[in-house]
Coordinates of C-alpha atoms in Angstrom, one line a residue:
M1 CA 72.5 94.7 92.9
A2 CA 71.8 90.8 93.2
S3 CA 75.4 88.9 93.0
L4 CA 76.8 85.8 93.6
A5 CA 77.1 85.3 97.2
P6 CA 80.1 83.2 98.6
T7 CA 77.6 80.0 99.3
L8 CA 76.1 80.5 95.6
S9 CA 73.0 79.1 97.2
S10 CA 70.8 81.1 95.4
T11 CA 69.6 79.7 92.1
I12 CA 67.0 80.2 89.4
S13 CA 63.8 78.4 88.7
R14 CA 62.0 80.4 86.1
L15 CA 61.9 84.1 84.7
T16 CA 58.1 85.5 85.1
N17 CA 56.5 87.9 83.3
L18 CA 59.0 88.5 80.8
H19 CA 58.4 90.7 77.7
K20 CA 59.5 88.2 75.1
P21 CA 57.8 84.7 75.4
S22 CA 61.1 83.3 74.0
F23 CA 62.8 83.8 77.1
H24 CA 59.7 82.5 79.4
S25 CA 59.6 79.3 77.6
A26 CA 63.4 78.9 77.8
M27 CA 63.6 79.3 81.3
T28 CA 60.6 77.2 82.2
T29 CA 62.7 74.1 81.3
L30 CA 65.1 74.8 84.3
K31 CA 63.2 73.0 86.8
N32 CA 65.8 72.5 89.2
F33 CA 66.7 76.0 89.9
Q34 CA 65.2 78.4 92.6
F35 CA 65.1 81.7 92.9
Q36 CA 64.6 83.8 96.1
H37 CA 64.4 87.5 96.6
K38 CA 64.4 88.8 100.4
L39 CA 64.7 92.6 100.5
S40 CA 66.0 92.0 104.2
K41 CA 69.1 90.6 102.6
P42 CA 71.5 91.8 100.0
T43 CA 70.8 90.7 96.4
R44 CA 73.2 88.8 94.1
P45 CA 75.0 90.5 90.9
F46 CA 74.8 87.8 88.8
L47 CA 73.7 84.2 88.7
S48 CA 76.5 81.5 87.4
T49 CA 74.4 78.6 86.3
S50 CA 75.8 75.6 83.9
P51 CA 77.0 76.9 80.9
G52 CA 76.6 74.6 78.5
S53 CA 72.7 73.2 78.5
L54 CA 71.6 76.8 79.5
S55 CA 73.5 78.8 76.5
A56 CA 72.5 75.7 74.4
Q57 CA 68.6 76.5 75.2
M58 CA 68.7 80.2 74.9
K59 CA 70.6 79.8 71.7
S60 CA 68.3 77.5 70.4
T61 CA 64.8 79.8 71.7
L62 CA 66.5 83.0 70.9
G63 CA 68.3 82.0 67.1
S64 CA 71.2 84.1 66.4
D65 CA 73.4 85.8 69.4
D66 CA 72.7 89.1 67.1
D67 CA 69.2 88.9 68.5
L68 CA 70.6 89.9 72.0
V69 CA 70.7 94.1 73.0
V70 CA 71.8 94.8 76.2
L71 CA 72.1 98.6 78.0
G72 CA 75.1 99.1 80.0
I73 CA 75.2 101.3 82.8
E74 CA 78.7 102.4 84.3
T75 CA 79.2 104.6 87.6
S76 CA 81.5 103.3 89.5
C77 CA 84.1 106.1 90.0
D78 CA 83.5 109.6 88.5
D79 CA 81.7 109.2 85.1
T80 CA 78.5 108.4 84.2
A81 CA 78.0 106.1 81.4
A82 CA 75.4 104.2 79.7
A83 CA 75.7 102.4 76.2
V84 CA 73.6 99.9 74.1
V85 CA 75.4 97.0 72.2
R86 CA 74.2 94.4 70.0
S87 CA 75.8 90.9 70.4
N88 CA 77.0 90.9 66.9
G89 CA 79.3 93.5 68.4
E90 CA 77.5 96.6 66.8
I91 CA 77.5 99.7 69.2
L92 CA 74.0 101.2 69.0
S93 CA 74.7 104.4 71.2
Q94 CA 77.1 105.4 73.7
V95 CA 76.8 108.3 75.9
V96 CA 79.2 109.5 78.9
S97 CA 78.9 112.4 81.5
S98 CA 82.2 113.6 82.8
Q99 CA 82.9 115.4 86.1
A100 CA 85.5 117.2 85.2
D101 CA 84.7 120.4 86.7
L102 CA 84.4 118.3 90.1
L103 CA 87.6 117.0 89.2
A104 CA 89.3 120.1 88.8
Q105 CA 87.5 121.7 91.8
Y106 CA 88.7 119.0 94.2
G107 CA 91.9 117.8 92.9
G108 CA 90.6 114.5 92.2
V109 CA 87.6 112.3 93.1
A110 CA 85.6 113.6 95.9
P111 CA 83.2 110.1 96.5
K112 CA 80.1 112.6 98.2
M113 CA 80.4 114.8 95.5
A114 CA 80.4 112.1 92.7
E115 CA 77.6 110.5 94.2
E116 CA 75.7 113.5 93.9
A117 CA 76.2 114.1 90.1
H118 CA 75.9 110.6 89.0
S119 CA 72.1 110.8 90.6
Q120 CA 71.9 114.3 88.9
V121 CA 72.1 112.7 85.4
I122 CA 71.8 108.8 85.5
D123 CA 68.3 109.0 84.1
Q124 CA 69.1 111.6 81.5
V125 CA 72.4 109.6 80.4
V126 CA 70.2 105.9 80.1
Q127 CA 67.5 108.2 78.4
E128 CA 69.7 109.4 75.6
A129 CA 71.7 106.0 75.3
L130 CA 68.4 104.6 74.5
D131 CA 67.2 107.6 72.3
K132 CA 70.6 107.4 70.2
A133 CA 69.8 103.6 69.7
K134 CA 66.3 104.7 68.6
L135 CA 65.1 101.8 70.7
S136 CA 62.9 101.9 74.0
E137 CA 63.0 99.6 76.9
S138 CA 60.8 96.7 75.7
D139 CA 63.3 96.4 73.2
L140 CA 66.3 95.3 75.4
S141 CA 67.1 91.6 76.2
A142 CA 68.8 92.7 79.5
V143 CA 70.5 95.3 81.5
A144 CA 74.1 95.1 82.6
V145 CA 75.8 97.3 85.5
T146 CA 78.8 97.6 87.1
I147 CA 78.5 96.1 90.8
G148 CA 82.2 96.5 91.7
P149 CA 85.1 97.1 92.3
G150 CA 84.7 101.1 92.9
L151 CA 83.1 103.5 95.2
S152 CA 80.1 102.3 97.1
L153 CA 78.3 105.4 96.7
C154 CA 78.8 105.8 93.1
L155 CA 77.9 102.3 92.5
R156 CA 75.1 102.0 94.4
V157 CA 73.4 105.0 91.8
G158 CA 74.0 102.8 89.0
V159 CA 72.9 99.7 90.5
Q160 CA 69.6 101.1 91.7
K161 CA 68.9 102.3 88.1
A162 CA 69.5 99.2 86.5
R163 CA 67.6 97.4 88.7
K164 CA 64.3 99.9 88.9
L165 CA 64.6 99.7 85.0
A166 CA 64.8 96.0 84.5
G167 CA 62.0 95.7 87.4
T168 CA 59.7 97.8 85.6
Y169 CA 60.1 95.9 82.0
A170 CA 60.9 92.6 83.4
L171 CA 64.4 92.4 81.9
P172 CA 67.0 89.6 83.2
I173 CA 69.9 91.9 85.0
V174 CA 73.5 91.0 84.7
G175 CA 76.3 92.4 87.4
V176 CA 79.4 93.1 85.7
H177 CA 82.9 93.3 87.3
H178 CA 84.5 96.7 86.3
M179 CA 88.0 95.6 85.6
E180 CA 86.9 92.4 83.6
A181 CA 84.6 94.6 81.5
H182 CA 88.3 96.9 80.9
A183 CA 89.7 93.7 79.6
L184 CA 87.0 92.0 77.7
V185 CA 85.9 95.0 75.5
A186 CA 89.0 94.5 73.5
R187 CA 87.2 91.6 72.4
L188 CA 84.2 93.7 70.8
V189 CA 86.9 95.4 68.9
H190 CA 89.2 92.8 67.9
R191 CA 87.1 89.9 67.5
E192 CA 89.7 87.5 66.4
L193 CA 91.1 87.9 70.2
Q194 CA 90.6 84.7 71.8
F195 CA 91.4 83.0 75.5
P196 CA 93.8 82.7 76.8
F197 CA 95.7 86.4 76.8
L198 CA 97.6 88.5 79.1
A199 CA 96.2 91.6 80.2
L200 CA 97.3 94.6 81.9
L201 CA 94.7 96.9 83.2
I202 CA 95.7 100.4 84.4
S203 CA 93.4 103.3 85.7
G204 CA 93.4 105.9 88.1
G205 CA 92.5 103.0 90.9
H206 CA 93.5 99.9 89.7
N207 CA 97.0 98.6 88.0
L208 CA 96.2 94.8 87.6
L209 CA 98.2 91.9 85.7
V210 CA 95.9 89.0 85.0
L211 CA 96.4 86.1 82.9
A212 CA 92.6 85.8 81.1
R213 CA 92.0 81.9 80.7
D214 CA 88.8 82.0 79.8
L215 CA 85.6 84.2 80.6
G216 CA 85.2 84.5 84.2
N217 CA 88.6 82.6 84.6
Y218 CA 91.5 84.9 85.7
I219 CA 95.0 84.5 87.4
Q220 CA 96.0 87.7 89.1
L221 CA 99.9 87.9 88.4
G222 CA 100.4 91.4 90.1
T223 CA 98.4 94.6 91.5
T224 CA 99.5 97.5 93.0
I225 CA 100.3 97.4 96.7
D226 CA 99.3 101.0 97.4
D227 CA 98.5 103.8 94.6
A228 CA 97.8 103.1 91.1
I229 CA 99.5 104.8 88.3
G230 CA 96.7 106.9 87.3
E231 CA 96.2 108.3 90.7
A232 CA 100.3 109.3 90.3
Y233 CA 99.4 111.0 87.2
D234 CA 96.5 113.0 88.7
K235 CA 98.9 114.0 91.9
T236 CA 101.7 114.8 89.5
A237 CA 99.1 117.0 87.4
K238 CA 97.4 118.7 90.7
W239 CA 101.0 119.3 92.0
L240 CA 102.5 121.1 88.6
G241 CA 99.5 123.4 88.1
L242 CA 97.7 121.7 85.1
D243 CA 94.2 121.8 84.1
M244 CA 92.5 118.9 85.6
R245 CA 89.3 119.1 83.6
K246 CA 91.3 117.1 81.2
S247 CA 92.1 114.8 83.8
G248 CA 96.0 114.2 85.1
G249 CA 97.2 111.8 82.7
P250 CA 96.3 113.5 79.5
A251 CA 97.7 116.5 81.1
V252 CA 100.8 115.3 82.5
E253 CA 101.5 113.6 79.0
E254 CA 101.0 116.9 77.1
L255 CA 103.4 118.8 79.4
A256 CA 105.8 116.2 79.1
R257 CA 106.4 116.6 75.4
E258 CA 107.9 119.9 76.0
G259 CA 110.4 118.5 78.7
D260 CA 113.6 116.2 79.0
A261 CA 112.8 112.8 80.2
D262 CA 116.4 112.6 81.7
S263 CA 116.6 115.6 83.6
I264 CA 115.6 114.2 86.6
K265 CA 117.0 111.0 87.7
F266 CA 113.7 109.1 89.8
K267 CA 114.3 105.8 91.1
V268 CA 112.0 103.1 89.2
P269 CA 109.8 101.7 92.4
M270 CA 110.1 97.9 93.5
K271 CA 113.5 97.3 91.4
Q272 CA 114.6 94.7 94.2
H273 CA 111.4 93.1 94.1
K274 CA 111.4 89.8 91.5
D275 CA 107.5 89.9 91.3
C276 CA 104.7 91.5 89.0
N277 CA 103.2 94.0 91.7
F278 CA 103.4 97.8 91.5
S279 CA 104.4 100.3 93.7
Y280 CA 103.8 104.3 93.0
A281 CA 103.5 106.0 96.3
G282 CA 107.3 106.2 96.6
L283 CA 107.6 107.8 92.9
K284 CA 104.8 110.1 94.0
T285 CA 106.9 111.4 97.1
Q286 CA 109.5 111.8 94.8
V287 CA 107.8 113.9 92.3
R288 CA 106.2 116.1 95.6
L289 CA 109.9 116.8 96.6
A290 CA 111.4 117.6 93.1
I291 CA 108.3 120.2 92.6
E292 CA 109.0 121.7 96.3
S293 CA 113.0 122.0 95.5
G294 CA 112.1 123.8 92.4
N295 CA 110.3 126.3 94.2
I296 CA 107.1 125.6 92.1
N297 CA 103.9 127.0 92.9
P298 CA 100.8 124.4 92.0
G299 CA 98.6 127.6 92.9
I300 CA 100.1 129.3 89.6
P301 CA 98.7 127.5 86.5
V302 CA 101.3 126.2 84.0
S303 CA 99.4 128.5 81.4
S304 CA 100.4 131.6 83.5
A305 CA 104.2 130.1 84.4
T306 CA 107.3 131.9 82.8
S307 CA 109.0 130.3 80.2
E308 CA 111.5 129.2 82.5
D309 CA 109.1 127.9 85.1
R310 CA 106.9 126.0 82.5
K311 CA 110.2 124.1 81.2
A312 CA 111.0 123.1 85.2
R313 CA 107.5 121.7 85.3
A314 CA 107.8 119.9 81.7
N315 CA 111.1 118.4 83.0
I316 CA 109.6 117.1 85.7
A317 CA 106.6 115.6 83.9
A318 CA 108.9 114.0 81.1
S319 CA 110.8 112.6 84.3
F320 CA 108.1 111.6 86.3
Q321 CA 106.1 109.7 83.2
R322 CA 109.5 107.8 81.9
V323 CA 109.9 106.0 85.2
A324 CA 106.1 105.5 85.7
V325 CA 105.9 103.9 82.5
L326 CA 109.3 101.8 82.8
H327 CA 107.8 100.7 85.9
L328 CA 105.3 99.0 83.6
E329 CA 107.4 97.9 81.1
E330 CA 109.7 95.8 84.0
K331 CA 106.5 94.1 85.5
C332 CA 105.2 93.4 82.2
E333 CA 108.1 91.8 81.2
R334 CA 108.2 89.3 83.9
A335 CA 104.3 88.9 83.5
I336 CA 104.8 87.7 79.9
E337 CA 107.3 85.1 81.0
W338 CA 105.2 83.7 84.1
A339 CA 102.3 83.7 81.8
S340 CA 104.0 82.0 78.9
K341 CA 104.5 79.1 81.6
I342 CA 101.3 78.9 82.4
E343 CA 99.6 79.2 79.0
P344 CA 102.0 78.6 76.5
S345 CA 99.7 79.6 73.4
I346 CA 99.0 83.5 74.7
K347 CA 99.7 85.3 71.9
C348 CA 98.2 88.8 72.9
L349 CA 98.8 91.4 75.8
V350 CA 95.5 93.7 76.6
V351 CA 96.4 97.1 77.7
S352 CA 93.2 99.0 78.9
G353 CA 91.7 101.1 81.7
G354 CA 91.9 104.7 81.5
V355 CA 95.8 104.9 81.6
A356 CA 95.7 103.1 78.0
S357 CA 94.7 106.0 76.5
N358 CA 98.4 107.3 77.2
Q359 CA 100.2 107.3 73.6
Y360 CA 103.5 107.2 75.3
V361 CA 102.6 104.4 77.3
R362 CA 101.5 102.1 74.3
A363 CA 104.7 103.1 72.4
Q364 CA 106.7 101.7 75.3
L365 CA 104.3 98.5 75.6
N366 CA 104.5 97.9 72.3
Q367 CA 108.4 97.5 71.8
I368 CA 108.0 95.0 75.1
V369 CA 105.6 92.9 73.4
E370 CA 107.4 93.1 69.8
K371 CA 110.4 92.0 71.8
N372 CA 108.5 88.7 73.4
C373 CA 106.7 88.0 69.9
L374 CA 103.5 89.3 71.0
Q375 CA 100.7 91.4 69.8
L376 CA 99.8 94.7 71.6
V377 CA 95.6 95.1 71.5
C378 CA 94.6 98.1 72.7
P379 CA 91.2 99.4 72.6
P380 CA 90.5 102.9 71.2
P381 CA 90.8 105.6 73.6
K382 CA 87.2 106.3 73.8
L383 CA 86.6 102.8 75.5
C384 CA 89.6 102.7 77.4
T385 CA 88.1 105.2 79.9
D386 CA 85.0 104.3 81.9
N387 CA 82.2 103.8 79.4
G388 CA 79.0 101.7 79.3
V389 CA 79.9 99.7 76.4
M390 CA 82.4 97.9 77.8
V391 CA 79.7 96.8 80.3
A392 CA 77.2 95.9 77.8
W393 CA 79.5 93.9 76.3
T394 CA 80.8 92.0 79.1
G395 CA 77.0 91.4 79.9
I396 CA 76.5 90.0 76.8
E397 CA 79.3 87.7 76.9
H398 CA 78.2 86.5 80.4
F399 CA 74.5 86.3 79.2
R400 CA 75.5 83.6 76.3
M401 CA 76.6 81.7 79.2
G402 CA 73.3 81.5 81.2
R403 CA 75.1 84.1 84.1
F404 CA 72.5 86.6 84.9
D405 CA 69.8 87.4 87.2
P406 CA 65.9 87.1 86.3
P407 CA 63.8 90.6 86.6
P408 CA 63.6 92.3 90.2
P409 CA 60.6 92.9 91.7
A410 CA 58.8 95.7 90.1
G411 CA 58.5 98.6 92.6
E412 CA 61.8 97.3 94.8
P413 CA 61.9 100.0 97.4
E414 CA 64.8 102.6 97.0
D415 CA 66.3 101.8 100.1
A416 CA 66.5 98.1 99.6
V417 CA 70.0 96.3 100.8
L418 CA 72.4 96.0 97.9
D419 CA 75.3 93.8 97.8
L420 CA 77.8 95.8 96.3
R421 CA 81.4 95.0 95.7
P422 CA 83.6 98.0 96.3
R423 CA 86.4 95.6 96.8
W424 CA 86.1 92.7 94.8
P425 CA 89.4 90.7 93.2
L426 CA 88.9 89.5 89.5
G427 CA 91.0 86.4 89.9
E428 CA 92.8 84.4 92.5
E429 CA 96.4 85.4 93.0
Y430 CA 99.2 83.4 91.4
A431 CA 101.7 82.1 94.2
E432 CA 104.6 83.7 92.9
G433 CA 102.8 87.1 92.7
R434 CA 101.8 87.1 96.3
S435 CA 102.6 90.4 98.0
E436 CA 103.1 90.5 102.1
A437 CA 102.6 94.1 101.9
R438 CA 99.7 93.8 100.2
S439 CA 98.0 91.2 102.5
M440 CA 97.8 93.9 104.7
R441 CA 94.7 95.7 103.0
R442 CA 92.7 92.6 102.2
A443 CA 90.0 93.4 104.9
R444 CA 86.6 93.8 103.6
I445 CA 87.4 91.8 99.9
H446 CA 84.8 89.8 98.5
P447 CA 85.8 86.3 97.4
S448 CA 87.0 86.7 93.7
L449 CA 84.7 86.6 90.4
T450 CA 87.1 83.6 89.3
S451 CA 86.4 81.8 92.6
L452 CA 82.7 82.3 92.9
I453 CA 82.2 81.5 89.1
Q454 CA 84.3 78.2 89.3
A455 CA 82.5 77.2 92.6
S456 CA 79.2 77.8 91.1
M457 CA 80.2 75.6 88.1
Q458 CA 81.3 72.7 90.7
Q459 CA 78.1 73.1 92.3
Q460 CA 75.7 72.5 89.1
S461 CA 78.3 69.6 87.8

């Protein structure tokens, strides 16, 4: 999809053939911008223009922000999702096609299989989202789509669909950062949430602590140096013979309620590291060894286990969950300390991402924020897991600031080179939070969203 290149040289002069004359008249005033589309080169995900003047022009032309209606498309991993959201926060529709059966079959996400599953249902999911919203494509103001981070094969399906639809109906297109969307969906649900705020984003592929200073302006306080907490939950569920169709997190949480969380003394990761980074690879190893020493056969589903065997599995699940979440608690405490030094006015910790649906996680983190006189803000569970609503809302937030691409060419060939961003940092690393271990894994990482937007704003000033 079209995306901000490191050079930020591509800019826009006008949007042609837009279905709404108001958009056309607003854009034709931007004489100093030029848009060039070359199929031989990667396209850009979204354009960061000067927010002040363009935002004012859009508001004067379109009237109220409530006029905006955006379709969001999400295919970064194992769920195919689409939603239609109005800029006043009204969710007109939300559709998610789960790959639960594939997760159960392969014990996790198999990228090629996930890509094929996305391809089979993407048209149906998008059409259903429009039908439920009782709208047609011509009623949309723009299309927003996740362009990274995520699995390249999966991202491609969503981006191709978004560009085909936007090109056919002459719609502006907004490329969305998946992790920013997880953070910003909290502003859809809690409209009083203002910048700055601290965010903990936890999922199968990500552990991220960021200070959100403004839209598109993030400081990364900590991240995982190996595996994310969701990955640890998934592997633990698989090794314990749990039903993976629920996904690992809910399955482990449910079984853990039957167990003794103090029965097995797993070590808390990275106790010696006084930073905000995470590591779950070692805890996974501890769990695997405990399962092996307990002679637990993962080939026997927990539903078929003896009462004694089930109790042993429940104890492992509870002990694992206690330590996994304690690791989150310790890092969040330090992140609150660091963030308060940078932005003393922060009042909220936003916790989002698939693992944020876990009620034990929420309860434990709520104790931390109350201790530090902050407020815990969590989207409802259906908006914590990957969804189209968060993508549409993030698209709306950036669209209001003038950060979007013009409509792609109609009939763009399917083999056009797309600039996908499978490894795309959200913000710049905080100096005290840098990890030498993580620095070894920086190959093929795109410049952060924050750095690209800041560079673009400087170029326009």
